[in-house]
CSV table of C-alpha atoms (C1' of nucleotides) in Angstrom, one decimal:
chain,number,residue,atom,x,y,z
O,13,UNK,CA,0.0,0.0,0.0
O,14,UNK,CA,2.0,2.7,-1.3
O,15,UNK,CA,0.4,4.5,-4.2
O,16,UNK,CA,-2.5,2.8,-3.5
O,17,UNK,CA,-3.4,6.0,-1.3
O,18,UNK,CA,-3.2,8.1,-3.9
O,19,UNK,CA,-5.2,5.9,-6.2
O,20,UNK,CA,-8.3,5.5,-3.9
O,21,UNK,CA,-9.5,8.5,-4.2
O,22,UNK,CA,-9.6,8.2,-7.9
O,23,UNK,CA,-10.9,5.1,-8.4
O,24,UNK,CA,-13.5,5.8,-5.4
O,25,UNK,CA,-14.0,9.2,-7.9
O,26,UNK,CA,-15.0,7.0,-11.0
O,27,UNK,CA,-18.0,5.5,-9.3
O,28,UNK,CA,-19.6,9.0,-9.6
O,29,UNK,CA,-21.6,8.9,-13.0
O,30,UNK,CA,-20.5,10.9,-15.3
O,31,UNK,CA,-21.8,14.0,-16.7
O,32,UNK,CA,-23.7,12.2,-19.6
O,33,UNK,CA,-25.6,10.3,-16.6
O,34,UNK,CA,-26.4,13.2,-14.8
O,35,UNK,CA,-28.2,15.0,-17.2
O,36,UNK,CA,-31.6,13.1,-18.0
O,37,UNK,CA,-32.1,13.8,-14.1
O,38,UNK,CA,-31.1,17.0,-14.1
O,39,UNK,CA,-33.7,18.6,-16.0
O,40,UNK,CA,-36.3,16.8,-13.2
O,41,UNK,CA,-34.1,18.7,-10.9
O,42,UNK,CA,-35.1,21.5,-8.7
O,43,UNK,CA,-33.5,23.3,-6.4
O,44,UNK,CA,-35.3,22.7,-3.2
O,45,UNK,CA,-34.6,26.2,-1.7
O,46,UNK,CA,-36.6,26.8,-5.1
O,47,UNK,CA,-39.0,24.2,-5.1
O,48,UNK,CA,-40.2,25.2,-1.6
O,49,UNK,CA,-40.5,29.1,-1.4
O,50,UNK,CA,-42.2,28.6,-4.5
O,51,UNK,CA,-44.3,26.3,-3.0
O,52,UNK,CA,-43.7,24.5,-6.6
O,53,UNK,CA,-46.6,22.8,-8.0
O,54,UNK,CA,-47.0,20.9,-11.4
O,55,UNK,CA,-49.3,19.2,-13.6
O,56,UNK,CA,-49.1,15.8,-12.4
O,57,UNK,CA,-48.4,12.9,-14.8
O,58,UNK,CA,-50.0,9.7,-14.2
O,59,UNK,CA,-48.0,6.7,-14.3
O,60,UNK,CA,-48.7,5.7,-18.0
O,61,UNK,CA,-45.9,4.1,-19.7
O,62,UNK,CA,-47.0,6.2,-22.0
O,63,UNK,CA,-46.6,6.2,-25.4
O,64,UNK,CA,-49.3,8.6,-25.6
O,65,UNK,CA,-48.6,11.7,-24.8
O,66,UNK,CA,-48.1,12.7,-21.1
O,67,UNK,CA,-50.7,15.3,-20.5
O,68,UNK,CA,-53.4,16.0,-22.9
O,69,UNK,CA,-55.3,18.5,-21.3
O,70,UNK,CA,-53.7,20.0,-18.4
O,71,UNK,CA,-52.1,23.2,-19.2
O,72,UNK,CA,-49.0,22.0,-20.9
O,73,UNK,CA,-46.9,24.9,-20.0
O,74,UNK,CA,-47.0,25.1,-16.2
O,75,UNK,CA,-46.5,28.0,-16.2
O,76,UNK,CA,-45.2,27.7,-13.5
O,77,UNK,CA,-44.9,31.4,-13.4
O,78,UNK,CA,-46.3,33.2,-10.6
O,79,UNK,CA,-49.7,32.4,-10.8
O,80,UNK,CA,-49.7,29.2,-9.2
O,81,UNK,CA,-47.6,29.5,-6.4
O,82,UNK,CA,-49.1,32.9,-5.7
O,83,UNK,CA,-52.2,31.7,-5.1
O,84,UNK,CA,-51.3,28.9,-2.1
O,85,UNK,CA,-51.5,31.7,0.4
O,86,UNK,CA,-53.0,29.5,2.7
O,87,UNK,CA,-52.4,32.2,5.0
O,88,UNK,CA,-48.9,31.8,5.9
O,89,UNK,CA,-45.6,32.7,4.8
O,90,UNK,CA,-43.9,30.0,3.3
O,91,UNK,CA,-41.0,31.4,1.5
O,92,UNK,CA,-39.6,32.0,5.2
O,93,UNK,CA,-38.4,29.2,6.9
O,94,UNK,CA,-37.5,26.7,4.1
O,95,UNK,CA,-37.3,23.4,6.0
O,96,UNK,CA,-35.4,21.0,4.1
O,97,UNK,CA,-36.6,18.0,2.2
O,98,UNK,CA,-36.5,14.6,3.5
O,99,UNK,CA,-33.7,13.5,2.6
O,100,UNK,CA,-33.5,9.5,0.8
O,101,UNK,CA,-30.8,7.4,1.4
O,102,UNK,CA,-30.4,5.3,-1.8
O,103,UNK,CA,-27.8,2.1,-1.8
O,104,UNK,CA,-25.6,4.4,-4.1
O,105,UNK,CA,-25.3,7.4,-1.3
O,106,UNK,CA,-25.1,4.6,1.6
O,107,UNK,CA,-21.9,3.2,-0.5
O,108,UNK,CA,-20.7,6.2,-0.2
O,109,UNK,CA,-21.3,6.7,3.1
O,110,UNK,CA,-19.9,3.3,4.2
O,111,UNK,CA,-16.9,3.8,1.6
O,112,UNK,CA,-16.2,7.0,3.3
O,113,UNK,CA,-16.1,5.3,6.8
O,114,UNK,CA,-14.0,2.9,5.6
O,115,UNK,CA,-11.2,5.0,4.3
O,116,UNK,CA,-11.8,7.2,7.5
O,117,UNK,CA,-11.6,4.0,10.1
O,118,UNK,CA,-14.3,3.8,12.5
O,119,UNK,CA,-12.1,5.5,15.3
O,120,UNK,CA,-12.3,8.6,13.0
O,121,UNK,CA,-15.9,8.1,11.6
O,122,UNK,CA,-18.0,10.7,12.7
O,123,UNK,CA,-20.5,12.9,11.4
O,124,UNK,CA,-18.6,15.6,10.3
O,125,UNK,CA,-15.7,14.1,9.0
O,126,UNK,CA,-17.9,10.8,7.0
O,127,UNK,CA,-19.9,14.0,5.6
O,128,UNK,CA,-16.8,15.6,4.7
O,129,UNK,CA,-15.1,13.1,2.8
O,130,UNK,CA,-18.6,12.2,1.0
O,131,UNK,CA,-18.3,15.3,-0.1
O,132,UNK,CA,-22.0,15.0,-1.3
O,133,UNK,CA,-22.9,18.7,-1.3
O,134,UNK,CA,-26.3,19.0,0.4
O,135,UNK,CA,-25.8,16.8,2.5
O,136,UNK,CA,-26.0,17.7,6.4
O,137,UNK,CA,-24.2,16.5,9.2
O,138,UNK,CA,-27.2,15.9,10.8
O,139,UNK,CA,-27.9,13.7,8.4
O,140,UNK,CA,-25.0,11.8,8.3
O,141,UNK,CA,-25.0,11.2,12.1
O,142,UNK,CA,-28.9,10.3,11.7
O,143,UNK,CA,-27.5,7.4,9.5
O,144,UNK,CA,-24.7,6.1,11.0
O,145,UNK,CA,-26.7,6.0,14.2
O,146,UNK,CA,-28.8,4.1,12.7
O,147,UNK,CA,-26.0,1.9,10.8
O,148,UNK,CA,-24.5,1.4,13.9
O,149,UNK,CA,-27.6,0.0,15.0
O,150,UNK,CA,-27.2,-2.4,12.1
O,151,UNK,CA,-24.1,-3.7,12.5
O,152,UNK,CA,-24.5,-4.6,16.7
O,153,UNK,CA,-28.1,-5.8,15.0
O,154,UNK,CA,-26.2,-8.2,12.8
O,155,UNK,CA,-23.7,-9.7,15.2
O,156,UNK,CA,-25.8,-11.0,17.4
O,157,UNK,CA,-28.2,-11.9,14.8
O,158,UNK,CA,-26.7,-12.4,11.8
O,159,UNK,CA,-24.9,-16.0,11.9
O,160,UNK,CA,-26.6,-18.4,11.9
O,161,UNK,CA,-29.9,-19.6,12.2
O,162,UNK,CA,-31.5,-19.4,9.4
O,163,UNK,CA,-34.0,-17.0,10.8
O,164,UNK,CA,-33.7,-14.1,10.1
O,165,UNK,CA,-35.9,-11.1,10.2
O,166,UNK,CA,-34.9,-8.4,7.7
O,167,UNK,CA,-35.9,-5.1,8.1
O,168,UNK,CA,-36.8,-3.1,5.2
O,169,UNK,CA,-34.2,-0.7,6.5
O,170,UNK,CA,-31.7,-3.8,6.3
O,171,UNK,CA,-32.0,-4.2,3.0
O,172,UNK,CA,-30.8,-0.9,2.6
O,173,UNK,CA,-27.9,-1.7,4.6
O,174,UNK,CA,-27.2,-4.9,3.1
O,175,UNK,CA,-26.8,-3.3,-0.3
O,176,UNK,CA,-23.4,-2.3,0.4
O,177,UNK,CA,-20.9,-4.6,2.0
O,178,UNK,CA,-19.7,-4.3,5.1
O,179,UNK,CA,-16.0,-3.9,5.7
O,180,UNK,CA,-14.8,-6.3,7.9
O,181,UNK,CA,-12.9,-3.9,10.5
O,182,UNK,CA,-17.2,-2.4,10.7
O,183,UNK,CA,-17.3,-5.7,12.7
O,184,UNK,CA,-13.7,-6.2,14.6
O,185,UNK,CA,-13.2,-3.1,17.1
O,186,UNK,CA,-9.5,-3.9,16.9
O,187,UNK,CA,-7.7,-1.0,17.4
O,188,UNK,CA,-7.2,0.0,13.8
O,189,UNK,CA,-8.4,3.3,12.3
O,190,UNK,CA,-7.5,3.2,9.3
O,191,UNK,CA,-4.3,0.8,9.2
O,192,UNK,CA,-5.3,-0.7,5.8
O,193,UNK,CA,-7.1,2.3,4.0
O,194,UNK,CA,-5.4,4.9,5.9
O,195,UNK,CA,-6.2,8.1,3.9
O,196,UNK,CA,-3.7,11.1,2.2
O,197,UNK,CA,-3.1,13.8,4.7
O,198,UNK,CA,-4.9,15.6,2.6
O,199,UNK,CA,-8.2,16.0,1.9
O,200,UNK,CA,-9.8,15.6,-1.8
O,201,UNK,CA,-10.6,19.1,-3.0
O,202,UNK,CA,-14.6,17.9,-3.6
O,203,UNK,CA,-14.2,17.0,0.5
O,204,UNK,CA,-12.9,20.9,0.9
O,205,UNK,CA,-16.6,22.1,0.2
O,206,UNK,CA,-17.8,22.8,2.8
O,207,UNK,CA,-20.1,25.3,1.7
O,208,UNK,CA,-23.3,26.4,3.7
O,209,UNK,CA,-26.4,24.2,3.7
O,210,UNK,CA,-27.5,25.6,0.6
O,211,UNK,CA,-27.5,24.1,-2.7
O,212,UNK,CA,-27.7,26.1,-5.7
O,213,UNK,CA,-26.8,24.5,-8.4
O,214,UNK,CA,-26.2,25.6,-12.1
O,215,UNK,CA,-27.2,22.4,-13.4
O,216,UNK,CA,-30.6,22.0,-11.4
O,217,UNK,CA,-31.9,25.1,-13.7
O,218,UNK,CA,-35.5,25.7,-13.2
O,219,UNK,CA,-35.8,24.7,-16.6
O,220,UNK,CA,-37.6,21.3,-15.1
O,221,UNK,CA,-40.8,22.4,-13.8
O,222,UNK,CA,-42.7,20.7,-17.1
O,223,UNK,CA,-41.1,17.4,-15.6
O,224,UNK,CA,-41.2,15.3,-19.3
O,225,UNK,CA,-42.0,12.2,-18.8
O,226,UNK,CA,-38.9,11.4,-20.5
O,227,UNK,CA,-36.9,9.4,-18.2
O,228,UNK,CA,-35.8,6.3,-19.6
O,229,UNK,CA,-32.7,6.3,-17.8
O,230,UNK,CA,-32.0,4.4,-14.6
O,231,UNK,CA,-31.6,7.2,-12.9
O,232,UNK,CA,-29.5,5.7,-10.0
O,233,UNK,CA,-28.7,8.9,-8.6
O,234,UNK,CA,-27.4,9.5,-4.8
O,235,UNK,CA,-29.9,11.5,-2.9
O,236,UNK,CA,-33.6,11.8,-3.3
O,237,UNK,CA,-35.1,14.1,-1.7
O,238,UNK,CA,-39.0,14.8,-1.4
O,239,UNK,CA,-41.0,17.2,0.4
O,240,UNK,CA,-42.9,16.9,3.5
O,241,UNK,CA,-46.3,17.6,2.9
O,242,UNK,CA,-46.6,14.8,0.5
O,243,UNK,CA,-49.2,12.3,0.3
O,244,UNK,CA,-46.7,9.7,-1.7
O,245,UNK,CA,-43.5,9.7,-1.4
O,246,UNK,CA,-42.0,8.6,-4.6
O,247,UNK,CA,-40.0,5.6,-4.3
O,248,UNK,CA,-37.0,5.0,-6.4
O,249,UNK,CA,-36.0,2.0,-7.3
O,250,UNK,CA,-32.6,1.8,-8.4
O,251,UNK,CA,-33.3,-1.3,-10.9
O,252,UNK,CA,-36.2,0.0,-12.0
O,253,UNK,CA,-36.3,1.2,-15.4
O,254,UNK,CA,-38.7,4.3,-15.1
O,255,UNK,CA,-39.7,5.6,-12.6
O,256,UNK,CA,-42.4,8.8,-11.9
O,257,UNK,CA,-39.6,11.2,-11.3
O,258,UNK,CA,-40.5,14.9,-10.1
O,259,UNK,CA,-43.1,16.7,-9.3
O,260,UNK,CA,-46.6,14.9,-9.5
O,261,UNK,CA,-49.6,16.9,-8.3
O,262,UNK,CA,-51.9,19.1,-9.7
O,263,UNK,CA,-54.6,21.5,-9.3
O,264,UNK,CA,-56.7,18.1,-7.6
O,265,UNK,CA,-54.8,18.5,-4.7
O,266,UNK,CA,-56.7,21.2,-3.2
O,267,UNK,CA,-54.6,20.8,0.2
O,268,UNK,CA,-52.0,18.5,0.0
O,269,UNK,CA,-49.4,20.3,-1.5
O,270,UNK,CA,-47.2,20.0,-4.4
O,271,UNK,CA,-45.3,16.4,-4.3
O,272,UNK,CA,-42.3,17.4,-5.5
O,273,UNK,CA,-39.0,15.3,-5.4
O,274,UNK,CA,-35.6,16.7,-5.4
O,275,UNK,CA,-32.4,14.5,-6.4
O,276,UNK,CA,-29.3,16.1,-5.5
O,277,UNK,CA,-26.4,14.3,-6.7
O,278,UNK,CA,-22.8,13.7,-5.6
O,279,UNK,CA,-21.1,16.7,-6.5
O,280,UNK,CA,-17.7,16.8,-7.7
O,281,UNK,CA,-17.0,20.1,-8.4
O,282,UNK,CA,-15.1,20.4,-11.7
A,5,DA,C1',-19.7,18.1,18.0
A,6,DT,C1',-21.3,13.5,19.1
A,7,DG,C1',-24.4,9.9,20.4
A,8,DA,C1',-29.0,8.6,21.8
A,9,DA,C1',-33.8,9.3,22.4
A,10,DA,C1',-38.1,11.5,21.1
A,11,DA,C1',-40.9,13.4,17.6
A,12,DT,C1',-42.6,13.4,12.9
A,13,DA,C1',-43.5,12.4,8.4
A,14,DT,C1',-44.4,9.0,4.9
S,11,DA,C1',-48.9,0.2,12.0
S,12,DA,C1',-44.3,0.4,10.8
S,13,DT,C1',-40.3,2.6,9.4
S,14,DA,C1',-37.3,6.3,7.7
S,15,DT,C1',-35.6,10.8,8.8
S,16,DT,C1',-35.5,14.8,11.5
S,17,DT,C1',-35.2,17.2,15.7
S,18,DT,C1',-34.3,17.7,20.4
S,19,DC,C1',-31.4,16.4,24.6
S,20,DA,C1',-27.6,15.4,27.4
DNA sequence: ATGAAAATAT
DNA sequence: AATATTTTCA
């Protein structure tokens, strides 16, 4: 382990997708900051595999202008105290999260550090510690359960979990921090963001609002994020082919809100 | 700032 | 009703 140091990084680097990827979901992107003081709303697209077209009659240009949003005045201010999206943890950002306390060695593996070196801009310490308590939780779960028997009661939250290998140190409190992987004195420049909790990106333009239904790409992305008045969460399956991507809802939801999911992406800053 | 528990949202 | 995430506490 010599070079290898130096080569980690990089190779951990090329499991980001690359530009091309990145594009079909931007354009569903949204800012949230966005999405939320504008209380977004959008004609909602109903799960047709559609080789129709998506929406017939529904105002095709959302116009997404001011009138809609304008008129959600339910009586409070809204624009004021942006609360974040939930945020999803897919098996791609949970690699990364359990790649990134690999490399750091569980001695060093806290919140802020694990958040750093995911370097997933967006991404809080909160919830970074959120997760790895609950990964912690996991791994003691798995030790005394995990061997054998046969029985085994998986969690849906386990299967999460169980997407991405589990180093073997996770499981050995030796006192190693990071003997094997032990990581370059200095930090990746993507790790060096550590920017406010805002996220405005270039690339999630607010060119999306008409969400096309055109997403035919697996659109494996790291973070998902949805708002919190939603009646559906939208579920993305990593295998899955198509999936309803942004913004569903329309004028029929006289109360419940805009449903409006926000990916966010690792960001390697170019 | 971190870890754990309580509170919420989905 | 159960679970995933967030928020509050120590």
């Amino acid at each position: 382990m010599r070079e290898e140091d130096s080569n980690w990084f990089a190779k951990w680097e090329e499991e980001l997708p690359s530009p091309e990827e990145l594009i079909p979901i931007s354009q569903s992107l949204i800012t949230p900051d966005l999405a939320i003081a504008f209380d977004l709303r959008s004609p909602n697209h109903r799960s047709n595999g559609n080789s129709g077209q998506p929406l017939p009659q529904t105002t095709p240009s959302q116009a997404n202008s001011s009138a809609e949003f304008a008129a959600d005045s339910a009586g409070d201010e809204p624009a004021r105290t942006l609360k974040r999206p939930r945020l999803v943890w897919t098996p791609q950002l949970h690699k990364r999260f359990v790649d990134a306390v690999a490399h750091l060695g569980i001695k060093n593996a806290v919140p802020k550090t694990i958040m750093q070196l995911m370097s997933v801009d967006g991404l809080t310490r909160e919830n970074v510690a959120s997760h790895l308590q609950k990964y912690r939780l996991y791994l003691k779960r798995m030790q005394s359960g995990g061997g054998g028997g046969g029985g085994g009661n998986v969690g849906e939250s386990d299967h999460l979990f169980a997407s991405s290998p589990v180093p073997a140190h996770f499981l050995h409190p030796i006192g190693r921090q990071s003997s094997d992987h032990f990581m370059p004195s200095f930090v990746p420049i993507a790790a060096l963001q550590q920017q406010p909790p805002q996220f405005l990106h270039r690339q999630i333009s607010a060119a999306n609002f008409t969400s096309p239904t055109s997403n035919g790409k697996a659109m494996d992305q790291s973070l998902f994020l949805a708002r919190q008045n939603q009646q559906q969460p939208v579920l993305i399956r990593p295998s899955s082919l198509h999936l309803h991507s942004q913004v569903a809802n329309n004028a029929e939801d006289l109360e419940s809100g805009a449903k409006t999911v926000l990916t966010l992406f690792p960001s390697r800053h170019d």
